[in-house]
Each structure stands twice: as structure tokens, then as C-alpha cells.
Amino acid sequence: MKIALVHDHLMQFGGAERVLEIFLDLYPSASVYTLVYDQKKIGHIFPPERVRSSMLQSLPGALKRYQWLLPFMPLATELYDLSGYDVVLSSSSAFSKGVITKSTTLHVCYCHTPTRYLWSDTHSYVREVRAPRILKAFIPPVLTGLRQWDRLAADRVDRFVANSKTVQERITKYYRRKSNIIYPPVDVSAFEVGEGSGEYFLAGGRLVSYKRFDMIVDAFNRINRRLIIFGDGPEYRNLRRVAKKNIEFAGFVSTPERARLYRDCSAFINPQEEDFGITVIEAAAAGRPVIALAAGGALETIVEGVTGTFFYDQDAPALIDAVLRFRPEDYNPRVIRDHALRYSTERFKREIKDYIESAWREWQELQHMKRLRETKMML
């Protein structure tokens, strides 16, 4: 079984790239096809000899302004030559599911989510995109064209795997396709159980607008409780500018430092609707409860009153109420940690490998039956 891996783009290291890293570990002879690849940032994780980037890589300024190449990404994806592979495993939240394969090639898509800016978040995306007004006017028609391509691209996938029930529901709604669920991997072994001795609340991840760190800052500005935010992103400067002295920004942190921050916090705060939410499980692996918006993957991974608690309106007053009602002594760190273990990396590797092998056997049987029918028709 000769396998190829396809990923949207390799410009940062997040949850999707963690999944791809494990795919490479499971299939050490596989190559990765991707639109653009920043070797300086993540070449130590994804070495260049394993990566085959698209024609977009050679365009001037592609790495600095790759988002502006959006209209050309479907074409670049379709130009990957995957004719020499038996199985294509795509890791997709955008374009990689749209590759073109031979009729005898099995295409399995591990879907992180149907493309957010084309479907579930399209209106907020248009409002929040930073661009001159004259250019912004062209964004809706471009997205309409991409949305049509994305829907057709989903039909090219032979089997979908969703990373959560939330994503499974989106795949059904937007693509009209069935899917199996395999939760993504979390390196729970990197975290140790803590007691929350630091007496601060914690939040973190990629500092982008849809994750609503602005709401957390607004809430903690009002109640003057200590808050630490880790991570970096386009919202970093804006958040620091409006935050009061009780809010600290740790920036990008190593895994050991992140583990310490989780271990010593009173609770981790998750204000956004995530497809799954890896930071929620990381906090749980450190035995710390989570205060989360009751939406998305949090509804699957948090047990109310056992591993965390919910607030139901995505605004500062609702979060303030949840923080003020929160009592860390109501939670057992060991119970929370045990809950997190079900999302381990080892579990993910086992389930993905078993799924691919089973799908490949069924695919071979299907191809064999087709050849028998074709032979009978010729006789």
C-alpha cells in the first residue's frame, strides 16, 4: 500500500499539523503534498525531503501573503500528481480534500472542519477581514466561487473521518456525506496533575479574532482577577493594548512551560466554539477544570460539574458570572486527568491505523468485484 499525505498548508504548527506529524510517524515512507511550506518555521518538524509544495510556493511573496493566493488554491490543489499512490490521506480544513485521484485510488479525508470561512463562519469572516474597502468588496463573490468548488471537492472523497461530533454534523449539513469520528491526538503524557496553587485563571492558543480572547480581556478588566494568556497571533497587540495590569501575556511558550501554566492555574477558560479544542484536553490532562462556552467540541469533552463548567452566552457578563461562581475545591484533579486520557496520542494512532487498514481491505474487495463484473460483461 503506497500512501500519500495531503495537507492544506504548512505555515504554522497547530492542532492540524500535530495530526499530520502523527500521520508521518505512522507512514514513514509517505510524502506530504501542500500548497505552501515555510521551512524556516517548521522545517525541523516537517523536513523538506518529505514535503512537496505546490506551484504557489514559487510565486513572489507567497510565504508572507499566502492568504491573498486564495483564488488560486483550488487549481494548485488539483495539479498534484497522485497517480502513483494506492491511498491518499488528506488532512483538511480547506482545500486538500479536493485532490484528483485515479478511480482505483482510495481517498480518506481526516476533516478538521468543513472550511469555516466558506460555511459556518462566512459572514463573520467577511466582516472581520482586514483589507482596503475596494478590495473587500470582491471577497463575497470570490467566496461564492470557492464555496461551489468546495462542495464539489467533497464529492471526490471516498471516506470522511470527522474529528468530533460537531464536525460530523457540519459534514452532513454542508457536504451531505456520512463520516466516522476519530478524536484528534493530545499529548497527555506531557502534562502532570496540579492543584491550581498559582491562584490565577489561564487562557491561551492562537490569538485570532474568532477565538474571542477580547471577551476574556473585557471580563477580567471588569473583575480585576489575575489572568495569564499564552500564545501569539494577529490579535496579540490589540489585546495587550486594552488589557489592565491584572492580565499577563506570556507569548509563545514551550510545552514544559505550558504544562506548568496549566498545572498551577485555578481553571482554564475556553470562550470560543471549537471544532474539538485541544487546549481543553491539555488543561484536563493537568487535572485542571475548564470554564467553557457551551458550544462545539467542548460539549463532547467536558462533563459539567466533573471536569468543568459551562456558560451559555458568548459575552463578558456570562463569563464573569461563571468565573465568580467557580469553586476549584469542587473538582477532583485525578478524576479530570483520567477523563483526559481517553484522548491520548496512542489511542489516536491505533484508531487511525486500524481505520485505514480496514478501509483499504474493503476498497480492494470493491475493486475486485468491479473487475469481475467488467469481465462478465465482456464475455
Coordinates of C-alpha atoms in Angstrom, one line a residue:
M1 CA 0.0 0.0 0.0
K2 CA 1.7 3.2 -1.2
I3 CA 0.3 6.2 0.6
A4 CA 0.4 10.0 0.1
L5 CA -0.4 12.6 2.6
V6 CA -2.1 15.9 1.7
H7 CA -2.3 19.0 3.9
D8 CA -3.7 22.4 3.3
H9 CA -0.6 24.4 4.0
L10 CA 2.4 24.2 6.4
M11 CA 2.8 27.8 7.7
Q12 CA 2.5 27.2 11.4
F13 CA 2.2 24.4 13.9
G14 CA -1.2 23.9 15.4
G15 CA -3.7 21.0 16.0
A16 CA -4.0 20.1 12.4
E17 CA -0.2 20.0 12.0
R18 CA 0.0 17.8 15.1
V19 CA -2.3 15.3 13.3
L20 CA -0.1 15.4 10.2
E21 CA 3.0 14.8 12.3
I22 CA 1.5 11.6 13.6
F23 CA 0.4 10.6 10.0
L24 CA 4.1 10.9 9.0
D25 CA 5.1 8.8 12.0
L26 CA 2.6 6.1 11.1
Y27 CA 3.7 6.2 7.4
P28 CA 7.4 6.9 7.4
S29 CA 7.8 6.5 3.6
A30 CA 4.9 8.9 2.7
S31 CA 5.4 12.3 1.1
V32 CA 3.4 15.4 2.1
Y33 CA 1.7 17.5 -0.6
T34 CA 0.9 21.0 0.5
L35 CA 0.1 24.4 -1.0
V36 CA 2.9 26.4 0.7
Y37 CA 5.6 25.4 3.1
D38 CA 7.6 27.7 5.5
Q39 CA 10.7 25.6 6.0
K40 CA 12.2 28.2 8.4
K41 CA 9.3 27.9 10.8
I42 CA 8.5 24.2 10.8
G43 CA 11.3 22.5 8.8
H44 CA 12.5 20.9 12.0
I45 CA 9.2 19.1 12.3
F46 CA 8.4 18.5 8.6
P47 CA 11.8 18.1 6.8
P48 CA 12.0 19.4 3.2
E49 CA 12.7 16.0 1.8
R50 CA 9.3 14.8 2.9
V51 CA 7.4 17.9 1.6
R52 CA 6.2 18.6 -1.9
S53 CA 4.8 22.1 -2.2
S54 CA 2.5 23.4 -5.0
M55 CA 3.2 25.8 -7.8
L56 CA 2.2 28.7 -5.5
Q57 CA 5.4 28.2 -3.5
S58 CA 7.5 29.8 -6.3
L59 CA 5.4 33.0 -6.5
P60 CA 6.9 36.2 -5.2
G61 CA 5.8 36.9 -1.6
A62 CA 3.9 33.6 -1.3
L63 CA 5.0 32.9 2.2
K64 CA 4.4 36.4 3.6
R65 CA 1.0 36.9 1.9
Y66 CA -0.2 33.4 1.1
Q67 CA -3.8 34.3 2.1
W68 CA -4.0 36.5 -1.0
L69 CA -3.5 33.5 -3.2
L70 CA -6.9 32.1 -2.1
P71 CA -8.5 32.2 -5.6
F72 CA -5.7 30.1 -7.0
M73 CA -5.6 27.4 -4.3
P74 CA -8.2 25.1 -5.9
L75 CA -6.2 24.9 -9.1
A76 CA -2.9 24.3 -7.3
T77 CA -4.5 21.5 -5.3
E78 CA -5.9 19.8 -8.4
L79 CA -2.4 19.9 -10.0
Y80 CA -0.9 17.5 -7.5
D81 CA 0.0 14.3 -9.4
L82 CA -1.1 11.5 -7.1
S83 CA -1.4 8.8 -9.8
G84 CA 1.3 6.7 -8.3
Y85 CA -0.4 6.1 -5.0
D86 CA -2.8 3.4 -3.7
V87 CA -4.2 5.5 -0.8
V88 CA -4.4 9.3 -0.3
L89 CA -4.9 10.5 3.3
S90 CA -5.8 14.2 3.4
S91 CA -5.7 16.4 6.5
S92 CA -8.2 19.1 5.6
S93 CA -9.9 22.1 6.9
A94 CA -9.9 23.8 3.4
F95 CA -8.5 22.6 0.1
S96 CA -6.7 19.3 0.4
K97 CA -9.8 17.2 0.2
G98 CA -10.2 18.5 -3.4
V99 CA -7.2 16.5 -4.9
I100 CA -7.9 14.5 -8.0
T101 CA -7.1 10.8 -7.8
K102 CA -7.4 7.8 -10.0
S103 CA -10.6 5.7 -9.9
T104 CA -8.6 2.9 -8.2
T105 CA -7.1 5.1 -5.5
L106 CA -8.7 5.3 -2.1
H107 CA -9.1 8.8 -0.7
V108 CA -9.7 9.1 3.0
C109 CA -10.1 12.7 4.3
Y110 CA -9.5 13.4 8.0
C111 CA -11.7 16.5 8.2
H112 CA -10.9 19.1 10.9
T113 CA -13.9 21.0 9.8
P114 CA -15.7 22.0 6.5
T115 CA -14.0 25.2 5.5
R116 CA -15.0 27.7 8.2
Y117 CA -14.8 30.9 6.1
L118 CA -16.9 29.3 3.3
W119 CA -19.6 27.8 5.5
S120 CA -20.2 28.2 9.3
D121 CA -18.2 31.5 9.7
T122 CA -18.5 33.1 6.3
H123 CA -20.4 36.2 7.4
S124 CA -18.1 37.0 10.3
Y125 CA -15.1 36.3 8.1
V126 CA -16.2 39.0 5.6
R127 CA -16.8 41.5 8.4
E128 CA -13.5 40.9 10.2
V129 CA -11.1 40.6 7.3
R130 CA -8.6 43.4 7.2
A131 CA -8.3 44.8 3.7
P132 CA -8.9 48.1 1.9
R133 CA -12.6 48.7 1.2
I134 CA -12.3 48.4 -2.5
L135 CA -10.6 45.0 -2.2
K136 CA -13.0 43.9 0.5
A137 CA -15.9 44.3 -2.0
F138 CA -14.5 41.5 -4.1
I139 CA -14.4 39.0 -1.2
P140 CA -18.0 37.8 -1.2
P141 CA -18.1 36.8 -4.9
V142 CA -14.7 35.1 -4.6
L143 CA -16.0 33.1 -1.6
T144 CA -19.1 32.1 -3.6
G145 CA -17.0 30.6 -6.3
L146 CA -14.8 28.8 -3.7
R147 CA -17.9 27.5 -1.9
Q148 CA -19.2 25.9 -5.1
W149 CA -15.8 24.3 -5.7
D150 CA -15.6 23.1 -2.1
R151 CA -18.9 21.4 -2.3
L152 CA -17.9 19.6 -5.5
A153 CA -14.5 18.8 -4.0
A154 CA -16.1 17.0 -1.1
D155 CA -17.7 14.5 -3.6
R156 CA -14.2 13.4 -4.6
V157 CA -13.5 11.9 -1.1
D158 CA -14.2 8.2 -0.7
R159 CA -14.4 8.3 3.1
F160 CA -14.7 11.1 5.6
V161 CA -13.3 10.9 9.1
A162 CA -14.5 13.7 11.4
N163 CA -12.5 14.9 14.4
S164 CA -15.7 15.4 16.6
K165 CA -19.4 15.1 16.6
T166 CA -19.6 18.8 15.9
V167 CA -17.6 18.4 12.7
Q168 CA -19.5 15.3 11.8
E169 CA -22.8 17.3 11.9
R170 CA -21.2 20.0 9.7
I171 CA -20.0 17.4 7.2
T172 CA -23.6 16.1 7.0
K173 CA -25.1 19.6 6.6
Y174 CA -22.7 21.1 4.1
Y175 CA -21.4 18.1 2.2
R176 CA -24.3 15.7 2.6
R177 CA -21.8 12.9 3.4
K178 CA -21.6 10.3 6.2
S179 CA -18.4 10.2 8.3
N180 CA -16.8 8.3 11.2
I181 CA -15.4 10.0 14.3
I182 CA -11.9 9.7 15.5
Y183 CA -11.0 12.3 18.0
P184 CA -7.6 14.1 17.4
P185 CA -4.5 13.3 19.5
V186 CA -3.4 15.1 22.6
D187 CA 0.0 14.5 24.2
V188 CA -1.5 14.0 27.6
S189 CA 1.9 12.5 28.8
A190 CA 3.4 16.0 28.6
F191 CA 1.2 17.2 31.5
E192 CA 1.2 16.5 35.2
V193 CA -1.6 16.8 37.7
G194 CA -1.6 20.1 39.6
E195 CA -3.7 21.6 42.4
G196 CA -4.1 25.2 41.0
S197 CA -1.7 26.7 43.5
G198 CA -1.0 29.7 41.4
E199 CA -4.4 31.3 42.0
Y200 CA -4.8 32.6 38.5
F201 CA -7.0 31.8 35.6
L202 CA -5.5 30.7 32.3
A203 CA -6.4 31.1 28.6
G204 CA -4.4 30.5 25.5
G205 CA -3.9 29.4 22.0
R206 CA -3.7 31.2 18.6
L207 CA -4.7 34.8 19.3
V208 CA -7.1 35.2 16.4
S209 CA -10.4 37.1 16.4
Y210 CA -12.9 34.1 16.3
K211 CA -11.4 32.6 19.5
R212 CA -12.8 35.6 21.4
F213 CA -9.8 36.5 23.7
D214 CA -11.2 40.0 23.5
M215 CA -14.2 38.8 25.5
I216 CA -11.9 37.3 28.2
V217 CA -9.9 40.5 28.4
D218 CA -13.1 42.5 28.7
A219 CA -14.4 40.3 31.5
F220 CA -11.2 40.3 33.5
N221 CA -10.7 44.0 33.1
R222 CA -14.0 44.4 35.0
I223 CA -13.5 41.9 37.8
N224 CA -9.7 42.5 38.4
R225 CA -8.9 38.8 38.8
R226 CA -5.4 37.6 37.8
L227 CA -5.3 36.1 34.3
I228 CA -2.5 34.8 32.2
I229 CA -2.9 34.4 28.4
F230 CA -0.3 32.3 26.4
G231 CA 0.1 32.2 22.7
D232 CA 0.7 34.6 19.8
G233 CA -1.2 35.7 16.8
P234 CA -2.6 38.8 14.9
E235 CA -4.7 39.9 17.9
Y236 CA -1.7 40.0 20.3
R237 CA -1.0 43.7 20.1
N238 CA -4.7 44.7 20.3
L239 CA -5.3 42.6 23.4
R240 CA -2.3 43.9 25.2
R241 CA -3.2 47.5 24.4
V242 CA -6.6 47.2 26.1
A243 CA -5.7 44.8 29.0
K244 CA -5.3 46.1 32.5
K245 CA -2.4 45.2 34.9
N246 CA -4.1 42.1 36.3
I247 CA -3.8 40.4 32.8
E248 CA -0.4 39.0 31.8
F249 CA 0.7 37.9 28.3
A250 CA 3.2 35.0 28.2
G251 CA 3.5 34.9 24.4
F252 CA 4.6 31.7 22.7
V253 CA 5.6 29.2 25.4
S254 CA 7.3 25.8 25.2
T255 CA 5.5 22.6 26.1
P256 CA 7.1 22.4 29.5
E257 CA 6.2 26.0 30.3
R258 CA 2.7 25.5 29.1
A259 CA 2.4 22.4 31.3
R260 CA 3.5 24.5 34.3
L261 CA 0.9 27.2 33.5
Y262 CA -1.9 24.6 33.3
R263 CA -0.7 22.8 36.4
D264 CA -0.8 25.9 38.6
C265 CA -3.9 27.7 37.3
S266 CA -7.3 27.7 39.1
A267 CA -9.1 26.9 35.8
F268 CA -8.6 27.2 32.1
I269 CA -11.0 29.4 30.1
N270 CA -12.4 28.4 26.7
P271 CA -14.6 31.2 25.3
Q272 CA -14.9 30.1 21.7
E273 CA -16.7 27.5 19.7
E274 CA -14.0 25.0 18.7
D275 CA -14.2 22.1 16.3
F276 CA -12.7 19.9 19.1
G277 CA -10.5 22.0 21.4
I278 CA -7.1 20.5 22.2
T279 CA -6.2 23.1 24.9
V280 CA -9.3 21.9 26.8
I281 CA -7.9 18.4 27.0
E282 CA -4.4 19.7 27.8
A283 CA -5.8 21.5 30.8
A284 CA -7.7 18.4 31.8
A285 CA -4.5 16.3 31.5
A286 CA -3.0 18.6 34.1
G287 CA -6.1 18.0 36.3
R288 CA -7.5 21.5 36.0
P289 CA -11.2 22.2 35.3
V290 CA -12.3 24.2 32.4
I291 CA -14.8 27.1 32.2
A292 CA -16.1 26.9 28.7
L293 CA -18.7 28.3 26.3
A294 CA -21.4 25.6 25.9
A295 CA -20.8 25.1 22.2
G296 CA -18.8 23.0 19.7
G297 CA -16.3 20.3 20.8
A298 CA -16.5 21.5 24.5
L299 CA -19.9 19.8 24.8
E300 CA -18.3 16.5 23.9
T301 CA -15.1 16.7 26.0
I302 CA -16.3 18.5 29.2
V303 CA -18.5 16.8 31.8
E304 CA -20.5 19.5 33.7
G305 CA -19.5 19.6 37.4
V306 CA -16.9 16.9 36.9
T307 CA -14.2 18.2 34.5
G308 CA -15.5 21.8 34.2
T309 CA -18.5 24.1 33.9
F310 CA -20.3 25.9 31.1
F311 CA -21.5 29.4 30.4
Y312 CA -24.2 29.8 27.8
D313 CA -23.9 33.3 26.2
Q314 CA -20.8 34.4 24.4
D315 CA -20.3 37.7 26.2
A316 CA -18.4 39.2 29.1
P317 CA -21.3 39.2 31.6
A318 CA -21.9 35.5 31.2
L319 CA -18.2 34.7 31.6
I320 CA -17.9 36.9 34.6
D321 CA -20.8 35.1 36.3
A322 CA -19.2 31.7 35.6
V323 CA -15.8 32.9 37.0
L324 CA -17.4 34.3 40.1
R325 CA -19.4 31.2 40.7
F326 CA -16.4 28.9 40.1
R327 CA -15.1 26.9 43.2
P328 CA -11.9 24.9 42.4
E329 CA -12.4 22.8 45.5
D330 CA -15.5 21.3 43.8
Y331 CA -13.2 19.4 41.4
N332 CA -11.0 16.3 41.7
P333 CA -7.8 16.7 39.7
R334 CA -7.3 13.0 39.4
V335 CA -10.8 12.4 38.0
I336 CA -10.2 15.2 35.5
R337 CA -6.9 13.7 34.4
D338 CA -8.4 10.2 34.0
H339 CA -11.1 11.7 31.7
A340 CA -8.4 13.3 29.5
L341 CA -6.5 10.0 29.0
R342 CA -9.2 8.8 26.5
Y343 CA -7.8 11.4 24.0
S344 CA -4.2 10.2 24.1
T345 CA -1.8 10.1 21.1
E346 CA -1.5 6.4 21.4
R347 CA -5.3 5.9 21.1
F348 CA -5.3 8.1 18.0
K349 CA -2.5 6.2 16.3
R350 CA -4.2 2.9 17.0
E351 CA -7.6 4.1 15.7
I352 CA -6.3 5.8 12.6
K353 CA -4.1 2.8 11.6
D354 CA -6.9 0.4 12.1
Y355 CA -9.3 2.5 10.2
I356 CA -7.0 3.0 7.2
E357 CA -6.2 -0.8 7.0
S358 CA -9.9 -1.7 7.3
A359 CA -10.9 0.8 4.6
W360 CA -8.1 -0.4 2.3
R361 CA -9.2 -4.0 2.6
E362 CA -12.8 -3.1 1.8
W363 CA -11.6 -0.9 -1.1
Q364 CA -9.6 -3.7 -2.6
E365 CA -12.6 -6.0 -2.3
L366 CA -14.8 -3.4 -4.0
Q367 CA -12.2 -3.0 -6.8
H368 CA -12.1 -6.8 -7.2
M369 CA -15.9 -7.1 -7.5
K370 CA -15.8 -4.3 -10.2
R371 CA -13.2 -6.1 -12.2
L372 CA -15.3 -9.4 -12.0
R373 CA -18.4 -7.5 -13.3
E374 CA -16.5 -5.9 -16.1
T375 CA -15.1 -9.3 -17.1
K376 CA -18.5 -10.9 -17.1
M377 CA -19.8 -8.1 -19.3
M378 CA -17.1 -8.7 -21.8
L379 CA -17.8 -12.4 -22.1

